[in-house]
Amino acid sequence: MTTVKPALAAVGLRKALHGVRALLLDLDGVIVVAGEAVPGAAEAIATLEKRGFPYRIVTNTSAVSRATLARWSGKIGAPIPASRFQSALSASAAWTARHFPDAPLYVLASPDAQSEFAGQRLLTHEQAGARGASVAAVVIGDSPEEVTFDNMNRAFRLVLGGAKLVGMHQNPWWLTPEGPTLDSGAFVAGLEFATETKARIVGKPHPEFFSVAVADLRREVGRDLARVEIAMVGDDVRSDVRAAQRAGLRGIFVLSGKHGPNDIEIAAKERGGRRPDAVASDLAAVVAALPLDVD
């Protein structure tokens, strides 16, 4: 594989970002990796805030609430208001509120994550496992403590009984301090297989997830921001970059997370595959290459 000189790479990145007026940023792999801040990410976020450059953190993280993410971001030196986060968790809670108002739900997620479902009817494990129990939807999120055999079996029976299967996202794995770790997408796939049911995925790579973020950015800037004026920055060549491109956005791949150059080549050869609009070392490089003439 030919190595591109840093100067040429920077030129290509600036060209790819020409005309970009807003950013969507992944969290894991872009701002943090395995619980630690990516070098330069905090400073890059501070630069965006100082410039007033519109951005949103669009993350498939579903283990904790947006309020917790905001508090945690301050501890790693990159304070981000809760209003700038759009998570697979918050999107799932909004989706069930729209589609199943006042109906019972069985949500496999931590107590903190369940706070995003405030005002909705959530069954306890005991209630969900009772004979004859039924819910409108079973929602699967990230929580090792909750995704036990017994709870997954309760979810399985409820879906067989007619409940809609909802996956907050379908990421198969992610990086933690302990190394590569199964993500909740693997459990969603298992329930799909067992129940012969297709899950409704709310987070990335679903196009609607990006549409909600785009609408939020448009409200902030006060004009009809074109999708081509928005770039998604992510470390996942499929859920972040390719999914954003399919939604009409630009896709910028960073090498600070779980995927590397070989993954780009593999994904490009897949059905419907395509290459990122640009490749950058990290978020700091992306922010440094942003156009200065943002209105």
GROMACS .gro file of C-alpha atoms in nm:
model
  295
    1MET     CA    1   0.000   0.000   0.000
    2THR     CA    2   0.141   0.337  -0.105
    3THR     CA    3   0.210   0.576   0.180
    4VAL     CA    4   0.078   0.928   0.128
    5LYS     CA    5   0.302   1.206   0.249
    6PRO     CA    6   0.148   1.409   0.537
    7ALA     CA    7   0.150   1.731   0.332
    8LEU     CA    8  -0.038   1.566   0.045
    9ALA     CA    9  -0.282   1.403   0.285
   10ALA     CA   10  -0.357   1.742   0.442
   11VAL     CA   11  -0.424   1.893   0.098
   12GLY     CA   12  -0.664   1.611   0.016
   13LEU     CA   13  -0.842   1.652   0.348
   14ARG     CA   14  -0.886   2.027   0.300
   15LYS     CA   15  -1.027   1.964  -0.047
   16ALA     CA   16  -1.271   1.703   0.084
   17LEU     CA   17  -1.390   1.944   0.355
   18HIS     CA   18  -1.432   2.245   0.124
   19GLY     CA   19  -1.779   2.387   0.172
   20VAL     CA   20  -1.848   2.191   0.491
   21ARG     CA   21  -2.052   2.399   0.736
   22ALA     CA   22  -2.121   2.146   1.013
   23LEU     CA   23  -1.989   1.820   1.155
   24LEU     CA   24  -2.130   1.499   1.295
   25LEU     CA   25  -1.877   1.325   1.519
   26ASP     CA   26  -1.868   0.970   1.642
   27LEU     CA   27  -1.769   0.933   2.008
   28ASP     CA   28  -1.582   0.603   2.040
   29GLY     CA   29  -1.278   0.600   1.816
   30VAL     CA   30  -1.292   0.973   1.744
   31ILE     CA   31  -1.303   1.145   2.083
   32VAL     CA   32  -1.227   0.849   2.309
   33VAL     CA   33  -1.078   0.502   2.265
   34ALA     CA   34  -1.111   0.234   2.532
   35GLY     CA   35  -1.222   0.495   2.785
   36GLU     CA   36  -0.930   0.732   2.725
   37ALA     CA   37  -0.936   1.060   2.534
   38VAL     CA   38  -0.784   1.048   2.186
   39PRO     CA   39  -0.479   1.280   2.186
   40GLY     CA   40  -0.578   1.623   2.055
   41ALA     CA   41  -0.953   1.551   2.062
   42ALA     CA   42  -1.027   1.776   2.360
   43GLU     CA   43  -0.843   2.065   2.196
   44ALA     CA   44  -1.027   2.001   1.869
   45ILE     CA   45  -1.365   2.018   2.046
   46ALA     CA   46  -1.256   2.339   2.218
   47THR     CA   47  -1.166   2.485   1.878
   48LEU     CA   48  -1.510   2.400   1.739
   49GLU     CA   49  -1.674   2.565   2.040
   50LYS     CA   50  -1.453   2.875   2.013
   51ARG     CA   51  -1.527   2.913   1.642
   52GLY     CA   52  -1.897   2.849   1.690
   53PHE     CA   53  -1.873   2.570   1.434
   54PRO     CA   54  -2.194   2.361   1.449
   55TYR     CA   55  -2.145   1.998   1.548
   56ARG     CA   56  -2.323   1.707   1.709
   57ILE     CA   57  -2.191   1.391   1.870
   58VAL     CA   58  -2.382   1.108   1.702
   59THR     CA   59  -2.296   0.791   1.887
   60ASN     CA   60  -2.425   0.438   1.912
   61THR     CA   61  -2.328   0.442   2.279
   62SER     CA   62  -2.635   0.323   2.468
   63ALA     CA   63  -2.495   0.223   2.806
   64VAL     CA   64  -2.549   0.563   2.970
   65SER     CA   65  -2.768   0.870   2.933
   66ARG     CA   66  -2.672   1.191   2.753
   67ALA     CA   67  -2.647   1.369   3.089
   68THR     CA   68  -2.389   1.115   3.202
   69LEU     CA   69  -2.199   1.147   2.873
   70ALA     CA   70  -2.186   1.524   2.919
   71ARG     CA   71  -2.051   1.492   3.275
   72TRP     CA   72  -1.798   1.234   3.162
   73SER     CA   73  -1.679   1.447   2.869
   74GLY     CA   74  -1.582   1.721   3.113
   75LYS     CA   75  -1.366   1.479   3.307
   76ILE     CA   76  -1.158   1.392   3.000
   77GLY     CA   77  -1.101   1.758   2.918
   78ALA     CA   78  -1.354   1.790   2.637
   79PRO     CA   79  -1.668   1.937   2.798
   80ILE     CA   80  -1.963   1.883   2.566
   81PRO     CA   81  -2.318   1.997   2.657
   82ALA     CA   82  -2.576   1.719   2.678
   83SER     CA   83  -2.776   1.896   2.405
   84ARG     CA   84  -2.498   1.823   2.155
   85PHE     CA   85  -2.527   1.446   2.203
   86GLN     CA   86  -2.755   1.229   1.994
   87SER     CA   87  -2.721   0.869   2.101
   88ALA     CA   88  -2.874   0.545   1.982
   89LEU     CA   89  -3.024   0.534   2.332
   90SER     CA   90  -3.193   0.876   2.318
   91ALA     CA   91  -3.310   0.811   1.962
   92SER     CA   92  -3.460   0.477   2.066
   93ALA     CA   93  -3.646   0.636   2.357
   94ALA     CA   94  -3.785   0.903   2.124
   95TRP     CA   95  -3.883   0.638   1.869
   96THR     CA   96  -4.077   0.422   2.116
   97ALA     CA   97  -4.247   0.733   2.261
   98ARG     CA   98  -4.374   0.820   1.912
   99HIS     CA   99  -4.476   0.471   1.805
  100PHE     CA  100  -4.595   0.313   2.132
  101PRO     CA  101  -4.728   0.592   2.356
  102ASP     CA  102  -4.853   0.458   2.691
  103ALA     CA  103  -4.777   0.098   2.586
  104PRO     CA  104  -4.558  -0.129   2.802
  105LEU     CA  105  -4.198  -0.187   2.694
  106TYR     CA  106  -3.924  -0.426   2.798
  107VAL     CA  107  -3.593  -0.238   2.781
  108LEU     CA  108  -3.263  -0.415   2.843
  109ALA     CA  109  -3.041  -0.126   2.952
  110SER     CA  110  -2.878   0.011   3.266
  111PRO     CA  111  -3.086   0.213   3.515
  112ASP     CA  112  -2.908   0.530   3.401
  113ALA     CA  113  -2.984   0.449   3.036
  114GLN     CA  114  -3.347   0.382   3.121
  115SER     CA  115  -3.376   0.740   3.247
  116GLU     CA  116  -3.396   0.844   2.879
  117PHE     CA  117  -3.733   0.661   2.871
  118ALA     CA  118  -3.881   0.888   3.140
  119GLY     CA  119  -4.262   0.891   3.120
  120GLN     CA  120  -4.282   0.558   2.936
  121ARG     CA  121  -4.403   0.229   3.085
  122LEU     CA  122  -4.109  -0.005   3.141
  123LEU     CA  123  -4.166  -0.356   3.274
  124THR     CA  124  -3.937  -0.502   3.539
  125HIS     CA  125  -3.767  -0.833   3.469
  126GLU     CA  126  -4.016  -1.009   3.695
  127GLN     CA  127  -4.313  -0.852   3.516
  128ALA     CA  128  -4.167  -0.932   3.174
  129GLY     CA  129  -4.113  -1.293   3.276
  130ALA     CA  130  -4.460  -1.348   3.419
  131ARG     CA  131  -4.685  -1.597   3.241
  132GLY     CA  132  -4.900  -1.417   2.985
  133ALA     CA  133  -4.688  -1.100   2.988
  134SER     CA  134  -4.691  -0.890   2.671
  135VAL     CA  135  -4.530  -0.566   2.560
  136ALA     CA  136  -4.542  -0.348   2.253
  137ALA     CA  137  -4.167  -0.364   2.204
  138VAL     CA  138  -3.850  -0.526   2.333
  139VAL     CA  139  -3.558  -0.280   2.319
  140ILE     CA  140  -3.199  -0.405   2.336
  141GLY     CA  141  -2.922  -0.173   2.453
  142ASP     CA  142  -2.571  -0.196   2.596
  143SER     CA  143  -2.560  -0.337   2.947
  144PRO     CA  144  -2.356  -0.646   3.033
  145GLU     CA  145  -2.536  -0.669   3.367
  146GLU     CA  146  -2.879  -0.672   3.201
  147VAL     CA  147  -2.811  -0.894   2.899
  148THR     CA  148  -2.819  -1.220   3.093
  149PHE     CA  149  -2.950  -1.552   2.966
  150ASP     CA  150  -3.268  -1.517   3.171
  151ASN     CA  151  -3.339  -1.165   3.047
  152MET     CA  152  -3.260  -1.253   2.686
  153ASN     CA  153  -3.493  -1.550   2.719
  154ARG     CA  154  -3.767  -1.318   2.848
  155ALA     CA  155  -3.705  -1.091   2.549
  156PHE     CA  156  -3.717  -1.393   2.317
  157ARG     CA  157  -4.054  -1.506   2.452
  158LEU     CA  158  -4.201  -1.156   2.433
  159VAL     CA  159  -4.098  -1.119   2.069
  160LEU     CA  160  -4.246  -1.461   1.991
  161GLY     CA  161  -4.563  -1.328   2.155
  162GLY     CA  162  -4.583  -1.038   1.911
  163ALA     CA  163  -4.360  -0.765   2.054
  164LYS     CA  164  -4.162  -0.551   1.811
  165LEU     CA  165  -3.788  -0.618   1.836
  166VAL     CA  166  -3.594  -0.291   1.853
  167GLY     CA  167  -3.217  -0.270   1.846
  168MET     CA  168  -3.066   0.055   1.966
  169HIS     CA  169  -2.790  -0.020   1.715
  170GLN     CA  170  -2.624  -0.317   1.546
  171ASN     CA  171  -2.254  -0.269   1.617
  172PRO     CA  172  -2.105  -0.619   1.663
  173TRP     CA  173  -1.811  -0.509   1.881
  174TRP     CA  174  -1.626  -0.212   2.027
  175LEU     CA  175  -1.300  -0.130   2.203
  176THR     CA  176  -1.292  -0.118   2.583
  177PRO     CA  177  -1.001  -0.096   2.830
  178GLU     CA  178  -1.002  -0.478   2.831
  179GLY     CA  179  -0.978  -0.497   2.450
  180PRO     CA  180  -1.227  -0.585   2.172
  181THR     CA  181  -1.565  -0.652   2.336
  182LEU     CA  182  -1.899  -0.783   2.214
  183ASP     CA  183  -2.150  -0.506   2.152
  184SER     CA  184  -2.528  -0.527   2.173
  185GLY     CA  185  -2.567  -0.567   1.798
  186ALA     CA  186  -2.447  -0.924   1.843
  187PHE     CA  187  -2.733  -0.994   2.085
  188VAL     CA  188  -2.985  -0.828   1.853
  189ALA     CA  189  -2.865  -1.056   1.573
  190GLY     CA  190  -2.907  -1.357   1.802
  191LEU     CA  191  -3.267  -1.263   1.881
  192GLU     CA  192  -3.336  -1.205   1.511
  193PHE     CA  193  -3.208  -1.555   1.436
  194ALA     CA  194  -3.398  -1.719   1.721
  195THR     CA  195  -3.729  -1.544   1.657
  196GLU     CA  196  -3.702  -1.530   1.276
  197THR     CA  197  -3.781  -1.162   1.308
  198LYS     CA  198  -3.608  -0.858   1.161
  199ALA     CA  199  -3.525  -0.597   1.424
  200ARG     CA  200  -3.594  -0.227   1.381
  201ILE     CA  201  -3.252  -0.061   1.418
  202VAL     CA  202  -3.275   0.298   1.543
  203GLY     CA  203  -2.912   0.411   1.566
  204LYS     CA  204  -2.638   0.409   1.304
  205PRO     CA  205  -2.639   0.303   1.025
  206HIS     CA  206  -3.014   0.372   0.990
  207PRO     CA  207  -3.073   0.679   0.765
  208GLU     CA  208  -3.334   0.823   1.003
  209PHE     CA  209  -3.069   0.856   1.274
  210PHE     CA  210  -2.870   1.090   1.050
  211SER     CA  211  -3.186   1.276   0.945
  212VAL     CA  212  -3.264   1.365   1.307
  213ALA     CA  213  -2.913   1.506   1.355
  214VAL     CA  214  -2.934   1.703   1.029
  215ALA     CA  215  -3.265   1.857   1.135
  216ASP     CA  216  -3.114   1.955   1.470
  217LEU     CA  217  -2.818   2.124   1.301
  218ARG     CA  218  -3.051   2.310   1.066
  219ARG     CA  219  -3.243   2.447   1.363
  220GLU     CA  220  -2.916   2.567   1.516
  221VAL     CA  221  -2.788   2.748   1.206
  222GLY     CA  222  -3.131   2.883   1.119
  223ARG     CA  223  -3.125   2.779   0.754
  224ASP     CA  224  -3.176   2.479   0.528
  225LEU     CA  225  -2.826   2.336   0.558
  226ALA     CA  226  -2.763   2.109   0.259
  227ARG     CA  227  -2.659   1.754   0.343
  228VAL     CA  228  -2.346   1.790   0.132
  229GLU     CA  229  -2.244   2.072   0.367
  230ILE     CA  230  -2.227   1.826   0.658
  231ALA     CA  231  -1.943   1.580   0.715
  232MET     CA  232  -1.960   1.272   0.934
  233VAL     CA  233  -1.631   1.191   1.109
  234GLY     CA  234  -1.602   0.831   1.227
  235ASP     CA  235  -1.375   0.532   1.279
  236ASP     CA  236  -1.620   0.270   1.151
  237VAL     CA  237  -1.608   0.242   0.771
  238ARG     CA  238  -1.959   0.096   0.754
  239SER     CA  239  -2.178   0.233   1.036
  240ASP     CA  240  -2.020   0.580   1.030
  241VAL     CA  241  -1.869   0.663   0.693
  242ARG     CA  242  -2.059   0.456   0.438
  243ALA     CA  243  -2.390   0.501   0.618
  244ALA     CA  244  -2.342   0.879   0.624
  245GLN     CA  245  -2.255   0.885   0.255
  246ARG     CA  246  -2.570   0.689   0.176
  247ALA     CA  247  -2.763   0.953   0.370
  248GLY     CA  248  -2.618   1.224   0.145
  249LEU     CA  249  -2.345   1.346   0.380
  250ARG     CA  250  -1.970   1.346   0.334
  251GLY     CA  251  -1.784   1.067   0.510
  252ILE     CA  252  -1.447   1.130   0.672
  253PHE     CA  253  -1.264   0.827   0.812
  254VAL     CA  254  -1.018   0.866   1.101
  255LEU     CA  255  -0.745   0.619   1.191
  256SER     CA  256  -0.770   0.674   1.567
  257GLY     CA  257  -1.024   0.398   1.635
  258LYS     CA  258  -1.107   0.035   1.569
  259HIS     CA  259  -1.076   0.023   1.189
  260GLY     CA  260  -0.765   0.078   0.978
  261PRO     CA  261  -0.660   0.113   0.611
  262ASN     CA  262  -0.721  -0.257   0.539
  263ASP     CA  263  -1.082  -0.219   0.650
  264ILE     CA  264  -1.129   0.057   0.393
  265GLU     CA  265  -1.014  -0.175   0.117
  266ILE     CA  266  -1.235  -0.461   0.236
  267ALA     CA  267  -1.544  -0.239   0.271
  268ALA     CA  268  -1.486  -0.081  -0.070
  269LYS     CA  269  -1.511  -0.423  -0.235
  270GLU     CA  270  -1.837  -0.515  -0.062
  271ARG     CA  271  -2.170  -0.484  -0.234
  272GLY     CA  272  -2.261  -0.116  -0.234
  273GLY     CA  273  -1.918  -0.035  -0.097
  274ARG     CA  274  -1.743   0.294  -0.150
  275ARG     CA  275  -1.440   0.474  -0.019
  276PRO     CA  276  -1.444   0.760   0.233
  277ASP     CA  277  -1.436   1.112   0.096
  278ALA     CA  278  -1.112   1.153   0.289
  279VAL     CA  279  -0.894   0.978   0.545
  280ALA     CA  280  -0.743   1.164   0.842
  281SER     CA  281  -0.519   1.061   1.127
  282ASP     CA  282  -0.760   1.193   1.391
  283LEU     CA  283  -1.018   1.457   1.480
  284ALA     CA  284  -0.751   1.722   1.537
  285ALA     CA  285  -0.642   1.687   1.173
  286VAL     CA  286  -1.001   1.720   1.055
  287VAL     CA  287  -1.067   2.036   1.256
  288ALA     CA  288  -0.738   2.188   1.139
  289ALA     CA  289  -0.846   2.134   0.778
  290LEU     CA  290  -1.194   2.288   0.812
  291PRO     CA  291  -1.271   2.593   0.598
  292LEU     CA  292  -1.240   2.923   0.782
  293ASP     CA  293  -1.517   3.104   0.592
  294VAL     CA  294  -1.811   2.957   0.788
  295ASP     CA  295  -2.111   3.190   0.808
   0.00000   0.00000   0.00000
